[in-house]
Each structure stands twice: as structure tokens, then as C-alpha cells.
């Protein structure tokens, strides 16, 4: 077998699949697909060979929960929170999410597209190749739809998986009329947005939407062909995780207040627990019940929850480290949390692992200066890692640390 492009002698490779972790490993691409993964000693012949001594490899990272599309700034709110104001108080006074809604409604499609494109480039630079992005800063049919249109037309090589989150907050014009707003979400927003989205999500919590409202919205989303997911059990225990698991949700996210019954329901339905240490840090939340999730065999993913309010964190590597330090994950769990289990949270069997049949996303990184090329070092150090080589869907997008022109980079790494 002759292949196009061989990444050869990778010091340590997380395959994210059945091959686990390999040492002195190689990955071969042909025709824009992964053809072979294994020990370098038995690597196939290749037209082009890239020496990867001193580098570690992983499947392209998957950020499975973000609000990366927003306009405006919340720096002033950040300072108010440092001075003692609470996240919920600020939201109830018309700030927080609602201030981002104001700015996002005022942004046209081109502006939204450009904001998201620039953020995706920053995520790509650290090794992220697939990103879930939520709506929820429009909160009316036209802006929710425009957010989705921006997501599916960024022109970025980073794959965006769009989520409809019309039930993120009650907009100012519906203040005191939450039931009417839920009605609008179901009757007006969903029919326009569902054809552009993959998931339906609801922020179900004290101060947000109730369990019954969340169920009604998720069921309506499912009827439109969307996959349910949920913001659950963050501020108060509501039973939302178990409810969503029963509806076939691929994930329940946050989970700081999850109880044993919720853990058991998630285990029973194979629902992924998405852990969001950025929000936990900024909102000073307690940790989710990681030991119980682990004991019950619930797969755990780790994500940034990147948004301008509760988690202004873009770096997925930083979140992997915080999940270990503040939530009690092991290094191997954190690494699977930003790869394979994040792919599972998105209901995508081809994401987060590297081998024949995968999405053909590979990232190679150098350790910090003076450190050995070991995967654990990248979790030990807090963020700041940059991709040295990166292949997305078989296209070589970062080469020797330099972003290649997306249009010029040919499939299979041809010159
Ligand atoms: O996941 N929980 C609600 N939504 C976001 C916060 C969004 C914002 O503050 O703008 C979250 O934490
Ligand atoms: Fe979120």
C-alpha cells in the first residue's frame, strides 16, 4: 500500500479509538482519508513523510458546547461581578445574556459570520477541528435564524455543529410573559430554525425555563427532526438531566447539582455528561458529581462553554486541565473528554478518534520547552498550547506552526 502523507514517529499518540495510546506511532493519509494508524516500525510507504519526533498527536479536538457566536462585550459586567453582583441579579436587571442579545440583534449576517470565523480560527490554532455552536442571543425568529445562517456559512474549515437554543432567556419584550415566549419558540422560531440546526437545547434551571417548558420545547424540537441536549442542574436540581436522557438527549451539560437518580438515568440511556469547568470557575459553582458519574459508567466530555458571560474561555486545553484540578478528572479522562466523548456528546461516531473510518482530523503538538513529548504534559500545563501540524478532513491546514491557505491546501497533503 502506498499512501500520500505519513506523519511518522509521533512520540505519543492518543488514537481515541480501540488502539488506545500508541508510542512511536504513525498516521497515514490517502485520498483525504486516514488509511492506517499504528507503530512506526510497520508504517506503509508514503509519497511524503513528516518526521514527528518530539511531537505528541491526538485526533482533532472537539469542543462540544459553545456559545461562540455573539456580538458586543461583557467586560463591564465582569467587573460588576468581581465587585459582588451575582450573575442572576445582572440577568434579572436586563443585563447579562440580554445585553448580548441586544448587540447580536444589531449585528447583520456578515458581521456575525466574521465574528464567528475569527473565533474559529483561534480555536483551530490550539487544535480544535469541530465546534458545536448555539443560538440563544437572538431570542426572536429573525435573529435566531440569522445566527444559524452565519454558522453554516462561515467558510471556516472548522466544522460547526449548530444548535437551536431559542429558550436561553426570556427576552425583554416578553418580560413577565414567559409562557407566551415559550409559545413563540415552539410555533415561530422552531419551524424556521430546525432546518438549519442539528440539535435543540434548553436552559432549564431556576431563573431560566422550567422542567415542563424544557420538555415541551425538546419534544417539539424532536418532532422537527432535531437531537435534544440540555443545560441541566447547574444552579438548582430540577430533574432536567433525567428528563432529557429519557427523550434521547445525546448529552446533559453542566450538572453541578445532579443527584443519584439523574446519574442513574444518564447511565441507563447512554447520555454523555458534558462538564464545563470554565463556567464553574467564573460562577464559583461547586463541582459536578464526577465520582458518581465515573462509577455509573457515564461517559464524560469536557468543553469550554465559550461565551462572553459565564465562561469567556476559548482554550479547550485550559478546560481539560481545570476539569482535572477542580472537578477531579484523571488525565486520561480529560483527554477523552475533549476528543472521543465530545464526539459522542454530538452524536457523531466519526469525531474525536483517528483511524480508518474517522473524520480524518489529526493534531500534532510540541510540549512546552524542556518538557518530554508526553500527552500528560499538555494537561499538566495550563493552556497556551498551539498546533504544530493540523489536518482537518484530510486537509493539511497548519504546517510547522504556520496556517496554510485553506484554499491552496490540497487533500492528502499534496504540495
Ligand atoms: O452555558 N447557562 C446559560 N447560558 C450560558 C451563559 C451565556 C451567557 O452568559 O451569555 C452558559 O453558561
Ligand atoms: Fe452553555
mmCIF file of N, CA and C in Angstrom, residues 58-131:
data_model
loop_
_atom_site.group_PDB
_atom_site.id
_atom_site.type_symbol
_atom_site.label_atom_id
_atom_site.label_comp_id
_atom_site.label_asym_id
_atom_site.label_seq_id
_atom_site.Cartn_x
_atom_site.Cartn_y
_atom_site.Cartn_z
ATOM 1 N N UNK A 58 -2.955 13.765 18.611
ATOM 2 C CA UNK A 58 -4.325 13.457 19.058
ATOM 3 C C UNK A 58 -5.259 13.595 17.868
ATOM 4 N N UNK A 59 -6.469 13.008 17.981
ATOM 5 C CA UNK A 59 -7.486 13.332 16.980
ATOM 6 C C UNK A 59 -7.775 14.826 17.085
ATOM 7 N N UNK A 60 -8.212 15.459 16.013
ATOM 8 C CA UNK A 60 -8.617 16.857 16.107
ATOM 9 C C UNK A 60 -9.547 17.018 17.297
ATOM 10 N N UNK A 61 -9.325 18.070 18.106
ATOM 11 C CA UNK A 61 -10.127 18.232 19.320
ATOM 12 C C UNK A 61 -11.550 18.670 18.969
ATOM 13 N N UNK A 62 -12.485 18.289 19.837
ATOM 14 C CA UNK A 62 -13.906 18.580 19.620
ATOM 15 C C UNK A 62 -14.405 19.426 20.795
ATOM 16 N N UNK A 63 -14.860 20.640 20.502
ATOM 17 C CA UNK A 63 -15.440 21.490 21.553
ATOM 18 C C UNK A 63 -16.960 21.369 21.411
ATOM 19 N N UNK A 64 -17.579 20.604 22.326
ATOM 20 C CA UNK A 64 -18.960 20.155 22.094
ATOM 21 C C UNK A 64 -20.028 21.043 22.730
ATOM 22 N N UNK A 65 -19.642 22.179 23.323
ATOM 23 C CA UNK A 65 -20.659 23.068 23.930
ATOM 24 C C UNK A 65 -20.095 24.483 23.944
ATOM 25 N N UNK A 66 -20.533 25.308 22.993
ATOM 26 C CA UNK A 66 -20.087 26.708 22.987
ATOM 27 C C UNK A 66 -21.241 27.643 22.616
ATOM 28 N N UNK A 67 -21.036 28.885 23.012
ATOM 29 C CA UNK A 67 -21.911 29.987 22.589
ATOM 30 C C UNK A 67 -20.988 30.985 21.880
ATOM 31 N N UNK A 68 -20.222 30.457 20.910
ATOM 32 C CA UNK A 68 -19.117 31.233 20.335
ATOM 33 C C UNK A 68 -19.571 32.320 19.364
ATOM 34 N N UNK A 69 -20.861 32.369 19.063
ATOM 35 C CA UNK A 69 -21.356 33.403 18.148
ATOM 36 C C UNK A 69 -22.148 34.446 18.939
ATOM 37 N N UNK A 70 -21.525 35.590 19.154
ATOM 38 C CA UNK A 70 -22.173 36.679 19.886
ATOM 39 C C UNK A 70 -21.519 37.979 19.474
ATOM 40 N N UNK A 71 -22.259 39.071 19.622
ATOM 41 C CA UNK A 71 -21.674 40.398 19.392
ATOM 42 C C UNK A 71 -21.604 41.125 20.732
ATOM 43 N N UNK A 72 -20.877 42.226 20.769
ATOM 44 C CA UNK A 72 -20.808 43.046 21.979
ATOM 45 C C UNK A 72 -19.771 42.552 22.969
ATOM 46 N N UNK A 73 -19.699 43.256 24.103
ATOM 47 C CA UNK A 73 -18.709 42.932 25.140
ATOM 48 C C UNK A 73 -19.397 42.895 26.498
ATOM 49 N N UNK A 74 -18.899 42.036 27.380
ATOM 50 C CA UNK A 74 -19.442 41.946 28.747
ATOM 51 C C UNK A 74 -18.346 42.232 29.773
ATOM 52 N N UNK A 75 -17.334 43.019 29.385
ATOM 53 C CA UNK A 75 -16.217 43.296 30.298
ATOM 54 C C UNK A 75 -16.684 44.103 31.512
ATOM 55 N N UNK A 76 -17.656 44.966 31.270
ATOM 56 C CA UNK A 76 -18.149 45.797 32.371
ATOM 57 C C UNK A 76 -18.899 44.921 33.390
ATOM 58 N N UNK A 77 -19.693 43.981 32.857
ATOM 59 C CA UNK A 77 -20.416 43.045 33.743
ATOM 60 C C UNK A 77 -19.426 42.203 34.559
ATOM 61 N N UNK A 78 -18.343 41.805 33.922
ATOM 62 C CA UNK A 78 -17.321 41.022 34.621
ATOM 63 C C UNK A 78 -16.834 41.798 35.862
ATOM 64 N N UNK A 79 -16.602 43.080 35.669
ATOM 65 C CA UNK A 79 -16.118 43.899 36.784
ATOM 66 C C UNK A 79 -17.196 44.067 37.860
ATOM 67 N N UNK A 80 -18.460 44.160 37.427
ATOM 68 C CA UNK A 80 -19.545 44.256 38.410
ATOM 69 C C UNK A 80 -19.640 42.965 39.232
ATOM 70 N N UNK A 81 -19.411 41.852 38.554
ATOM 71 C CA UNK A 81 -19.462 40.581 39.300
ATOM 72 C C UNK A 81 -18.286 40.475 40.264
ATOM 73 N N UNK A 82 -17.129 40.973 39.855
ATOM 74 C CA UNK A 82 -15.979 40.973 40.778
ATOM 75 C C UNK A 82 -16.282 41.819 42.012
ATOM 76 N N UNK A 83 -17.096 42.866 41.803
ATOM 77 C CA UNK A 83 -17.439 43.761 42.919
ATOM 78 C C UNK A 83 -18.598 43.206 43.755
ATOM 79 N N UNK A 84 -19.135 42.033 43.388
ATOM 80 C CA UNK A 84 -20.111 41.392 44.262
ATOM 81 C C UNK A 84 -21.476 41.123 43.651
ATOM 82 N N UNK A 85 -21.800 41.702 42.472
ATOM 83 C CA UNK A 85 -23.117 41.443 41.874
ATOM 84 C C UNK A 85 -23.164 39.995 41.389
ATOM 85 N N UNK A 86 -24.341 39.358 41.474
ATOM 86 C CA UNK A 86 -24.422 37.958 41.038
ATOM 87 C C UNK A 86 -24.869 37.894 39.572
ATOM 88 N N UNK A 87 -24.525 36.772 38.924
ATOM 89 C CA UNK A 87 -24.870 36.525 37.523
ATOM 90 C C UNK A 87 -26.386 36.641 37.326
ATOM 91 N N UNK A 88 -27.152 36.035 38.241
ATOM 92 C CA UNK A 88 -28.608 36.042 38.131
ATOM 93 C C UNK A 88 -29.189 37.443 38.340
ATOM 94 N N UNK A 89 -28.669 38.179 39.324
ATOM 95 C CA UNK A 89 -29.122 39.571 39.553
ATOM 96 C C UNK A 89 -28.946 40.416 38.286
ATOM 97 N N UNK A 90 -27.785 40.266 37.680
ATOM 98 C CA UNK A 90 -27.469 41.067 36.485
ATOM 99 C C UNK A 90 -28.440 40.714 35.349
ATOM 100 N N UNK A 91 -28.709 39.424 35.184
ATOM 101 C CA UNK A 91 -29.646 38.975 34.143
ATOM 102 C C UNK A 91 -31.047 39.517 34.428
ATOM 103 N N UNK A 92 -31.467 39.428 35.691
ATOM 104 C CA UNK A 92 -32.814 39.893 36.036
ATOM 105 C C UNK A 92 -32.970 41.393 35.838
ATOM 106 N N UNK A 93 -31.855 42.120 35.938
ATOM 107 C CA UNK A 93 -31.909 43.579 35.721
ATOM 108 C C UNK A 93 -31.773 43.920 34.224
ATOM 109 N N UNK A 94 -31.840 42.909 33.361
ATOM 110 C CA UNK A 94 -31.824 43.177 31.913
ATOM 111 C C UNK A 94 -30.427 43.155 31.306
ATOM 112 N N UNK A 95 -29.414 42.799 32.110
ATOM 113 C CA UNK A 95 -28.044 42.702 31.574
ATOM 114 C C UNK A 95 -27.715 41.255 31.253
ATOM 115 N N UNK A 96 -26.465 40.882 31.397
ATOM 116 C CA UNK A 96 -26.048 39.504 31.171
ATOM 117 C C UNK A 96 -26.383 39.042 29.760
ATOM 118 N N UNK A 97 -27.005 37.872 29.658
ATOM 119 C CA UNK A 97 -27.375 37.322 28.352
ATOM 120 C C UNK A 97 -28.145 38.378 27.536
ATOM 121 N N UNK A 98 -29.028 39.130 28.232
ATOM 122 C CA UNK A 98 -29.880 40.082 27.494
ATOM 123 C C UNK A 98 -29.080 41.238 26.903
ATOM 124 N N UNK A 99 -27.949 41.590 27.499
ATOM 125 C CA UNK A 99 -27.144 42.645 26.866
ATOM 126 C C UNK A 99 -26.469 42.100 25.606
ATOM 127 N N UNK A 100 -26.085 40.823 25.629
ATOM 128 C CA UNK A 100 -25.536 40.204 24.411
ATOM 129 C C UNK A 100 -26.616 40.075 23.342
ATOM 130 N N UNK A 101 -27.854 39.833 23.767
ATOM 131 C CA UNK A 101 -28.965 39.740 22.804
ATOM 132 C C UNK A 101 -29.113 41.077 22.062
ATOM 133 N N UNK A 102 -29.045 42.167 22.803
ATOM 134 C CA UNK A 102 -29.190 43.487 22.176
ATOM 135 C C UNK A 102 -28.120 43.688 21.101
ATOM 136 N N UNK A 103 -26.891 43.386 21.444
ATOM 137 C CA UNK A 103 -25.782 43.586 20.497
ATOM 138 C C UNK A 103 -25.882 42.622 19.314
ATOM 139 N N UNK A 104 -26.324 41.401 19.572
ATOM 140 C CA UNK A 104 -26.387 40.400 18.499
ATOM 141 C C UNK A 104 -27.530 40.715 17.532
ATOM 142 N N UNK A 105 -28.643 41.179 18.069
ATOM 143 C CA UNK A 105 -29.750 41.570 17.180
ATOM 144 C C UNK A 105 -29.317 42.687 16.240
ATOM 145 N N UNK A 106 -28.423 43.557 16.717
ATOM 146 C CA UNK A 106 -27.993 44.703 15.902
ATOM 147 C C UNK A 106 -26.933 44.321 14.856
ATOM 148 N N UNK A 107 -26.417 43.096 14.921
ATOM 149 C CA UNK A 107 -25.337 42.693 14.000
ATOM 150 C C UNK A 107 -25.933 42.014 12.760
ATOM 151 N N UNK A 108 -25.480 42.423 11.575
ATOM 152 C CA UNK A 108 -26.007 41.783 10.362
ATOM 153 C C UNK A 108 -25.286 40.458 10.097
ATOM 154 N N UNK A 109 -25.741 39.754 9.080
ATOM 155 C CA UNK A 109 -25.216 38.405 8.798
ATOM 156 C C UNK A 109 -23.702 38.436 8.577
ATOM 157 N N UNK A 110 -23.243 39.406 7.817
ATOM 158 C CA UNK A 110 -21.812 39.481 7.504
ATOM 159 C C UNK A 110 -20.983 39.673 8.768
ATOM 160 N N UNK A 111 -21.471 40.521 9.655
ATOM 161 C CA UNK A 111 -20.775 40.781 10.922
ATOM 162 C C UNK A 111 -20.741 39.502 11.787
ATOM 163 N N UNK A 112 -21.858 38.803 11.857
ATOM 164 C CA UNK A 112 -21.910 37.580 12.661
ATOM 165 C C UNK A 112 -20.955 36.533 12.097
ATOM 166 N N UNK A 113 -20.965 36.413 10.783
ATOM 167 C CA UNK A 113 -20.111 35.434 10.119
ATOM 168 C C UNK A 113 -18.630 35.729 10.432
ATOM 169 N N UNK A 114 -18.287 37.003 10.353
ATOM 170 C CA UNK A 114 -16.889 37.372 10.566
ATOM 171 C C UNK A 114 -16.471 37.175 12.031
ATOM 172 N N UNK A 115 -17.355 37.499 12.965
ATOM 173 C CA UNK A 115 -17.043 37.271 14.384
ATOM 174 C C UNK A 115 -16.782 35.783 14.645
ATOM 175 N N UNK A 116 -17.658 34.944 14.112
ATOM 176 C CA UNK A 116 -17.507 33.506 14.353
ATOM 177 C C UNK A 116 -16.263 32.971 13.646
ATOM 178 N N UNK A 117 -16.045 33.416 12.428
ATOM 179 C CA UNK A 117 -14.894 32.936 11.673
ATOM 180 C C UNK A 117 -13.596 33.205 12.434
ATOM 181 N N UNK A 118 -13.462 34.412 12.979
ATOM 182 C CA UNK A 118 -12.234 34.763 13.708
ATOM 183 C C UNK A 118 -12.077 33.918 14.966
ATOM 184 N N UNK A 119 -13.183 33.655 15.637
ATOM 185 C CA UNK A 119 -13.085 32.823 16.848
ATOM 186 C C UNK A 119 -12.745 31.375 16.489
ATOM 187 N N UNK A 120 -13.293 30.877 15.384
ATOM 188 C CA UNK A 120 -12.976 29.501 14.973
ATOM 189 C C UNK A 120 -11.500 29.376 14.610
ATOM 190 N N UNK A 121 -10.941 30.425 13.995
ATOM 191 C CA UNK A 121 -9.511 30.391 13.670
ATOM 192 C C UNK A 121 -8.681 30.277 14.946
ATOM 193 N N UNK A 122 -9.080 31.016 15.991
ATOM 194 C CA UNK A 122 -8.338 30.961 17.261
ATOM 195 C C UNK A 122 -8.444 29.559 17.874
ATOM 196 N N UNK A 123 -9.582 28.922 17.711
ATOM 197 C CA UNK A 123 -9.769 27.579 18.264
ATOM 198 C C UNK A 123 -8.962 26.555 17.452
ATOM 199 N N UNK A 124 -8.976 26.734 16.136
ATOM 200 C CA UNK A 124 -8.194 25.851 15.255
ATOM 201 C C UNK A 124 -6.711 25.898 15.637
ATOM 202 N N UNK A 125 -6.225 27.068 15.978
ATOM 203 C CA UNK A 125 -4.796 27.242 16.284
ATOM 204 C C UNK A 125 -4.352 26.395 17.474
ATOM 205 N N UNK A 126 -5.271 26.051 18.370
ATOM 206 C CA UNK A 126 -4.883 25.205 19.506
ATOM 207 C C UNK A 126 -5.202 23.731 19.246
ATOM 208 N N UNK A 127 -5.797 23.429 18.088
ATOM 209 C CA UNK A 127 -6.004 22.022 17.721
ATOM 210 C C UNK A 127 -7.448 21.584 17.641
ATOM 211 N N UNK A 128 -8.393 22.530 17.752
ATOM 212 C CA UNK A 128 -9.818 22.175 17.717
ATOM 213 C C UNK A 128 -10.292 22.158 16.256
ATOM 214 N N UNK A 129 -10.913 21.057 15.841
ATOM 215 C CA UNK A 129 -11.341 20.926 14.447
ATOM 216 C C UNK A 129 -12.862 20.829 14.286
ATOM 217 N N UNK A 130 -13.597 20.624 15.382
ATOM 218 C CA UNK A 130 -15.063 20.584 15.322
ATOM 219 C C UNK A 130 -15.623 21.329 16.527
ATOM 220 N N UNK A 131 -16.617 22.192 16.284
ATOM 221 C CA UNK A 131 -17.146 23.032 17.353
ATOM 222 C C UNK A 131 -18.674 23.078 17.274
#
